[in-house]
Coordinates of C-alpha atoms in Angstrom, one line a residue:
Chain A
M1 CA -0.3 0.0 -0.4
Y2 CA 2.3 2.6 1.4
G3 CA 5.1 1.3 -1.4
W4 CA 2.4 1.6 -4.0
I5 CA 2.0 5.2 -2.6
W6 CA 5.3 5.9 -2.9
R7 CA 6.3 4.6 -6.4
H8 CA 3.6 6.6 -7.9
L9 CA 4.6 10.1 -6.2
P10 CA 6.2 12.0 -9.4
G11 CA 9.8 13.7 -8.9
P12 CA 13.3 12.9 -7.3
V13 CA 12.9 11.2 -3.9
A14 CA 13.3 14.7 -1.9
V15 CA 10.4 16.0 -3.7
R16 CA 8.6 12.6 -3.1
A17 CA 9.4 12.9 0.7
A18 CA 8.0 16.3 0.7
L19 CA 4.7 15.1 -1.1
A20 CA 4.5 12.4 1.2
V21 CA 4.4 14.7 4.5
V22 CA 1.9 16.6 2.7
L23 CA -0.3 13.9 2.3
L24 CA 0.3 12.6 6.1
L25 CA -0.8 16.0 7.3
G26 CA -3.3 16.0 5.2
A27 CA -4.4 12.7 6.3
V28 CA -4.1 14.1 10.3
A29 CA -5.9 16.9 9.3
L30 CA -8.8 15.4 8.5
L31 CA -9.0 12.6 11.0
M32 CA -8.6 15.6 13.8
F33 CA -11.3 18.1 12.1
V34 CA -13.6 15.5 10.1
V35 CA -13.7 11.9 11.5
F36 CA -12.9 12.3 14.9
P37 CA -15.3 14.9 15.5
W38 CA -18.1 13.0 13.8
A39 CA -17.4 10.0 15.5
E40 CA -17.0 10.6 19.1
P41 CA -20.6 11.4 20.0
L42 CA -21.0 7.5 18.8
L43 CA -18.5 6.6 21.5
P44 CA -19.1 6.0 25.0
F45 CA -16.4 8.4 26.7
N46 CA -18.3 11.5 26.7
D47 CA -21.5 10.9 28.8
V48 CA -20.8 12.8 31.8
A49 CA -24.7 13.8 32.6
V50 CA -26.9 11.3 34.5
D51 CA -30.4 10.7 32.0
P52 CA -33.7 12.2 33.4
S53 CA -35.9 9.2 34.5
Chain B
M1 CA 50.2 7.7 23.5
S2 CA 48.0 4.6 24.2
R3 CA 50.4 1.6 24.6
Y4 CA 47.6 -0.6 22.7
E5 CA 47.4 -0.1 19.2
E6 CA 44.3 -1.3 16.9
P7 CA 45.6 -4.0 15.2
E8 CA 45.8 -2.7 11.2
T9 CA 43.1 -4.2 9.5
R10 CA 43.5 -5.7 6.1
E11 CA 41.4 -7.2 3.1
I12 CA 41.6 -10.6 2.4
P13 CA 40.5 -11.4 -0.4
V14 CA 38.0 -14.5 -0.1
P15 CA 36.0 -15.7 -3.3
G16 CA 32.4 -15.1 -3.1
F17 CA 33.0 -12.4 -0.3
A18 CA 32.0 -8.8 -1.0
R19 CA 33.3 -6.2 1.7
R20 CA 30.4 -4.0 2.4
P21 CA 29.5 -1.1 5.3
G22 CA 27.5 -3.1 7.1
G23 CA 30.2 -5.4 7.7
P24 CA 30.5 -8.7 5.3
Q25 CA 28.0 -10.2 3.7
R26 CA 27.4 -13.2 1.3
R27 CA 25.4 -12.9 -1.7
P28 CA 24.4 -15.0 -5.3
Q29 CA 26.2 -13.3 -7.5
A30 CA 23.8 -14.2 -10.3
Q31 CA 21.2 -10.7 -9.6
P32 CA 22.5 -7.5 -8.9
P33 CA 21.8 -7.0 -5.0
R34 CA 18.4 -5.2 -4.5
D35 CA 17.4 -3.0 -1.3
A36 CA 13.9 -2.7 0.4
S37 CA 12.4 -0.9 -2.4
G38 CA 13.0 -3.4 -5.2
R39 CA 14.9 -1.4 -7.3
P40 CA 18.4 -2.4 -8.0
R41 CA 21.5 -1.3 -5.4
R42 CA 24.1 0.8 -6.9
P43 CA 27.6 -1.8 -7.4
Q44 CA 30.5 -1.2 -5.0
G45 CA 33.2 -0.1 -6.1
P46 CA 34.5 4.0 -7.4
P47 CA 31.0 6.5 -8.3
R48 CA 30.2 5.6 -12.1
Q49 CA 29.2 8.6 -14.2
P50 CA 25.4 9.2 -13.7
P51 CA 23.8 8.5 -17.0
A52 CA 22.6 11.2 -18.9
K53 CA 18.9 10.3 -18.9
P54 CA 17.4 8.8 -15.5
P55 CA 16.7 5.1 -16.6
V56 CA 13.2 4.0 -16.5
R57 CA 12.3 2.1 -13.6
P58 CA 13.9 -1.7 -14.1
P59 CA 11.1 -4.3 -14.7
E60 CA 9.9 -6.1 -11.5
P61 CA 12.0 -9.0 -10.4
P62 CA 10.5 -12.5 -11.1
R63 CA 9.3 -13.5 -7.6
S64 CA 10.2 -17.2 -5.8
G65 CA 6.7 -18.0 -5.7
G66 CA 3.3 -16.9 -4.0
G67 CA 3.8 -13.3 -5.0
A68 CA 0.3 -12.3 -5.1
G69 CA 0.1 -14.3 -1.3
R70 CA 3.2 -11.9 -0.3
A71 CA 1.1 -8.9 -1.2
A72 CA -1.6 -9.2 0.2
V73 CA -0.2 -10.1 3.8
R74 CA 1.9 -7.3 3.3
T75 CA -1.3 -4.8 2.8
F76 CA -3.5 -6.4 5.6
G77 CA -0.1 -5.9 8.3
E78 CA 0.0 -2.7 6.8
V79 CA -3.8 -1.8 7.2
L80 CA -3.3 -2.9 10.5
I81 CA -0.2 -1.0 11.7
T82 CA -2.4 2.2 10.2
L83 CA -5.2 1.4 12.3
G84 CA -3.2 1.3 15.2
V85 CA -1.5 4.9 14.6
V86 CA -5.3 6.1 14.2
V87 CA -6.5 4.7 17.6
L88 CA -3.5 6.2 19.0
L89 CA -4.3 9.8 17.2
F90 CA -7.7 9.2 18.4
V91 CA -6.2 9.0 22.2
V92 CA -4.5 12.3 21.2
Y93 CA -7.1 13.8 19.6
E94 CA -9.1 13.1 23.0
L95 CA -6.8 14.4 25.5
Y96 CA -5.1 17.0 24.1
V97 CA -6.9 18.3 20.6
T98 CA -10.6 18.7 22.5
N99 CA -8.7 20.7 25.0
L100 CA -7.5 23.4 22.6
M101 CA -10.8 23.3 21.3
S102 CA -12.6 23.7 23.7
A103 CA -10.4 26.3 25.7
Q104 CA -11.1 28.6 22.8
L105 CA -14.7 28.4 22.8
Q106 CA -14.6 28.8 26.5
R107 CA -12.7 32.1 26.4
E108 CA -15.1 33.2 23.9
A109 CA -18.2 32.2 25.9
S110 CA -16.3 34.0 28.9
A111 CA -15.8 37.2 26.5
A112 CA -19.4 37.2 25.6
L113 CA -20.5 37.0 29.3
D114 CA -19.0 40.0 30.9
E115 CA -19.9 41.5 28.1
R116 CA -23.9 40.8 28.8
W117 CA -23.1 41.4 32.3
S118 CA -22.0 45.0 32.0
Q119 CA -25.0 45.2 30.1
E120 CA -27.6 43.4 32.7
R121 CA -28.7 43.7 36.3
E122 CA -30.1 40.1 37.2
L123 CA -30.3 36.8 35.9
H124 CA -33.0 35.9 33.4
A125 CA -34.7 32.8 33.7
D126 CA -35.3 32.3 29.9
L127 CA -32.2 31.1 28.4
A128 CA -31.3 30.1 25.3
D129 CA -29.0 26.7 25.3
G130 CA -26.0 26.8 25.1
T131 CA -25.2 30.3 26.4
A132 CA -23.2 31.0 29.5
F133 CA -25.0 33.0 32.6
A134 CA -22.8 31.7 35.8
R135 CA -19.6 31.1 36.7
I136 CA -18.7 27.9 38.8
Y137 CA -14.9 28.4 41.3
I138 CA -13.7 25.8 42.8
P139 CA -10.8 27.3 45.3
S140 CA -9.0 23.8 46.0
F141 CA -8.5 23.4 42.2
G142 CA -6.6 26.7 42.4
A143 CA -7.7 30.6 42.5
D144 CA -7.5 30.5 38.5
W145 CA -10.0 27.5 38.1
G146 CA -12.9 28.4 36.7
F147 CA -15.2 27.9 34.2
T148 CA -18.6 29.3 32.6
V149 CA -21.2 27.7 33.2
Q150 CA -23.8 27.1 30.1
Q151 CA -27.2 26.5 30.2
G152 CA -28.1 22.6 29.2
V153 CA -26.3 19.3 29.3
D154 CA -26.2 18.5 25.7
G155 CA -22.6 18.1 23.6
A156 CA -22.5 21.4 22.5
A157 CA -22.8 23.2 25.5
L158 CA -20.3 20.7 27.4
E159 CA -18.1 21.3 24.7
V160 CA -17.8 25.0 26.4
G161 CA -17.3 23.9 29.6
P162 CA -19.9 23.2 32.4
G163 CA -23.6 22.9 31.6
H164 CA -26.7 23.3 33.7
Y165 CA -29.5 20.7 33.4
K166 CA -32.2 23.0 32.7
E167 CA -35.3 21.4 34.6
T168 CA -33.4 22.1 38.0
A169 CA -32.8 25.2 39.8
M170 CA -30.9 28.2 39.1
P171 CA -28.2 29.3 41.6
G172 CA -29.2 29.8 45.4
E173 CA -32.7 28.8 44.6
P174 CA -34.0 25.9 47.1
G175 CA -33.6 23.1 45.4
N176 CA -31.1 21.2 43.5
F177 CA -28.5 23.3 41.1
G178 CA -27.3 20.3 38.8
V179 CA -24.4 20.8 37.0
A180 CA -22.6 18.5 34.6
G181 CA -19.3 19.0 33.2
H182 CA -16.2 16.4 31.4
R183 CA -13.8 14.8 33.3
V184 CA -11.8 13.6 30.3
G185 CA -10.9 16.4 27.1
K186 CA -12.9 18.8 26.3
G187 CA -11.0 21.0 28.8
A188 CA -12.1 18.7 31.3
P189 CA -13.2 20.8 34.1
F190 CA -14.4 18.1 36.7
N191 CA -11.1 16.5 36.0
D192 CA -10.7 16.1 39.8
L193 CA -13.9 16.0 41.2
D194 CA -12.9 13.2 42.9
L195 CA -10.6 15.0 45.1
L196 CA -13.1 17.1 46.5
N197 CA -13.5 17.1 50.4
S198 CA -16.4 17.6 52.6
C199 CA -16.4 21.6 53.0
D200 CA -14.5 22.1 50.3
A201 CA -15.9 25.6 48.8
I202 CA -18.1 25.6 45.6
V203 CA -18.2 29.5 44.2
I204 CA -20.9 30.2 41.7
E205 CA -21.2 33.4 40.5
T206 CA -24.1 35.1 38.4
V207 CA -24.9 38.3 37.4
D208 CA -25.2 40.4 41.1
S209 CA -24.3 37.3 43.3
F210 CA -21.7 35.1 44.8
F211 CA -23.2 31.9 46.4
V212 CA -20.9 29.8 48.4
Y213 CA -21.6 25.8 48.2
R214 CA -19.9 23.7 50.1
V215 CA -19.5 19.3 50.0
L216 CA -21.7 17.6 51.9
P217 CA -20.2 15.3 54.9
M218 CA -19.4 11.6 53.1
S219 CA -21.2 8.7 54.3
G220 CA -18.8 7.9 56.7
E221 CA -18.6 11.0 58.5
V222 CA -21.9 11.4 58.9
A223 CA -22.1 9.3 62.5
G224 CA -19.1 11.1 64.0
W225 CA -20.0 14.7 62.6
A226 CA -20.8 16.7 65.4
Q227 CA -17.3 15.5 67.1
G228 CA -15.3 15.6 64.1
K229 CA -15.4 17.6 61.5
A230 CA -18.1 20.0 62.4
R231 CA -15.2 21.8 64.4
D232 CA -13.2 22.7 61.4
P233 CA -14.3 26.6 60.7
R234 CA -14.7 25.9 57.0
C235 CA -17.7 23.7 58.2
A236 CA -19.9 26.1 59.9
N237 CA -22.8 25.5 57.8
V238 CA -22.4 22.4 56.8
A239 CA -24.0 19.6 58.9
P240 CA -25.3 16.0 57.7
L241 CA -28.9 16.3 55.9
Q242 CA -29.8 13.3 57.7
D243 CA -32.3 13.5 59.6
E244 CA -35.3 12.0 61.2
Q245 CA -37.7 12.6 58.6
G246 CA -35.4 10.8 56.1
A247 CA -35.9 13.1 53.1
Y248 CA -32.4 13.3 52.8
D249 CA -30.8 10.1 53.5
E250 CA -29.1 9.3 50.4
T251 CA -27.5 12.4 50.2
F252 CA -23.5 12.4 50.7
G253 CA -20.9 14.7 49.8
R254 CA -19.6 11.9 47.2
V255 CA -21.7 9.1 45.3
I256 CA -21.2 7.1 42.8
V257 CA -24.4 6.3 40.9
T258 CA -25.6 4.4 37.7
P259 CA -26.1 6.2 34.7
D260 CA -29.7 5.9 34.9
R261 CA -29.8 7.7 38.0
G262 CA -31.4 11.5 36.6
D263 CA -33.0 11.5 40.4
A264 CA -29.5 12.6 41.3
V265 CA -30.8 16.1 40.3
A266 CA -33.8 15.8 41.4
P267 CA -35.0 18.5 44.1
V268 CA -34.4 16.0 46.9
P269 CA -31.9 13.9 45.5
Y270 CA -32.9 10.1 44.8
K271 CA -36.3 10.7 45.8
P272 CA -38.4 12.3 42.3
E273 CA -41.5 11.5 44.1
S274 CA -40.7 13.8 47.4
T275 CA -43.6 16.1 48.4
L276 CA -41.4 18.5 50.8
P277 CA -42.4 21.5 49.7
P278 CA -40.2 23.8 48.0
A279 CA -39.8 26.4 50.9
S280 CA -38.5 23.5 53.4
Q281 CA -36.1 21.9 51.1
A282 CA -32.2 22.2 51.1
A283 CA -30.4 24.9 48.8
L284 CA -28.0 22.2 46.5
L285 CA -25.9 22.4 44.1
T286 CA -24.7 18.9 42.5
L287 CA -21.6 18.0 40.1
T288 CA -21.6 15.4 37.8
T289 CA -19.8 13.4 35.9
C290 CA -18.1 10.6 34.3
H291 CA -17.1 7.4 36.2
P292 CA -14.4 5.7 36.8
Q293 CA -12.4 8.3 34.3
F294 CA -12.1 7.5 30.6
S295 CA -15.1 5.3 31.6
D296 CA -18.8 5.9 31.2
R297 CA -20.4 2.9 33.3
E298 CA -21.1 5.2 36.2
R299 CA -21.6 9.0 37.5
L300 CA -19.5 10.6 40.2
I301 CA -22.0 13.0 41.8
I302 CA -20.3 15.9 44.6
H303 CA -23.7 17.4 46.0
S304 CA -23.2 20.7 48.1
V305 CA -24.6 23.0 50.4
L306 CA -25.3 26.6 50.1
T307 CA -23.7 28.0 53.1
N308 CA -23.2 31.7 51.9
Q309 CA -24.1 34.7 50.0
F310 CA -22.6 37.7 48.9
R311 CA -24.3 40.6 46.7
K312 CA -21.8 42.0 44.2
Q313 CA -20.0 45.2 45.6
P314 CA -18.4 47.4 42.5
G315 CA -15.2 46.7 42.6
A316 CA -14.9 42.9 44.6
G317 CA -14.4 40.1 42.5
Y318 CA -13.7 36.5 42.8
E319 CA -10.8 37.0 44.8
E320 CA -11.9 39.4 47.3
L321 CA -14.5 37.0 47.5
L322 CA -12.2 34.1 48.4
R323 CA -10.2 36.2 51.0
E324 CA -13.9 36.8 52.2
I325 CA -14.9 32.9 53.3
G326 CA -10.9 32.6 54.2
E327 CA -10.1 30.4 51.1
A328 CA -7.5 32.8 49.9

C-alpha cells in the first residue's frame, strides 16, 4: 500500500518525501477535524450527565 | 599515546565475499543486490558517471513463488499498523486536541458573559441553550480555576464548559442546581472532582451574586460529624442532611451511581416523588461527571449545600470573595 503510493509519487526522492509529508499531514488533519469530531458522539467516552428518568 | 594499538585491518580477498559498509555479507552474484524497495543497489566500487537520462524503472524481478499472497499479507499488515496509528491519534485528539478547541470556546463564552453582565442587572430565567449565565469556581483546585456555566447538558454546551440541567433550580434557589461537566478532554473541567472533600467550597457567580456552596459530609463522616469535622471553621454552616424525616438520607458529599439515576439532580436527590415543599428544601448544588475516569460505566456525583451568599459589590470580584470566605 505505502510502497505503491511511494512508487506513484512523481519527482526525485526529495520531492517525493515532501509530497509524502504533505499527504500524511492531510490525512491527520482529516482525522482530527472531520472524522474524530463525527465519530466522538458515537463512542461512550463523553457521557457525563445523568439521564433524566 | 596508548600503548595498545589497534591492529591494522586488512582485507583478505576471499572468493564469493564482497565487503560492504554494513559488514561482510554473502550474496549470490547471479542477480544484482537489491535494496528494500526492490530497485537495484548501486554496485560497490568507484562511483560511475550518472547516465545522461534517468533510466526507466527496471522491471519487477521475478518473485520466488506466492507473489500475490505475499503482497496481500504485506497490505494486510500495513492496514493493521495504520489502524493502530489511527487509534493512537484518536487518544491524542481526545486528550489534547479537544482541550485546545474547548479552551477557545471557553474564552469566547467568558468574553460574551462579561459583555452581557456589563449590561444586565439580574439573572434571566429564559436562557437559550448553550448560553453562559454563571461562573463556577472551586478554590481547592486553585485560584485560577474557573469556568462559565452554560444552559443545557447537550454535547455542544458541554464542549464549552460545565452545563446546567435545564429543569433543575437556578443558583441560590431552594432545590437542586445541577451541573454536568467533562472529566476527560473538552477542557476536562471536572477532572479532579473525586478529590473534593467535605466542606470544600464551590462558588457560583451570577450577574448579581456570589453563592458559596460547601461539599456535604461523606457517608462515613455523618455519624461522628458533631464531634469531628464540624469543629473545622470551614464547616461552620455544613451539617449532614440526614434527619428523622429521612428525606435526604441518601444525599452525601460524594455518591457514585449508575448513569440512569437522573434523580441525582432531583430537588430532593434520589427522591423524585418527594412532596417536600420548596420552602423546606435545602438549596443544593450537584455536580455530575463520568466515573471511573475514561469510562461511562457510572457517574460521580458531588452534592453540596449553600452556606453563604454575597451580593456583588462594585470593584469586588472573586479574589476579594476568596479572602472573605477564608480560602485565599
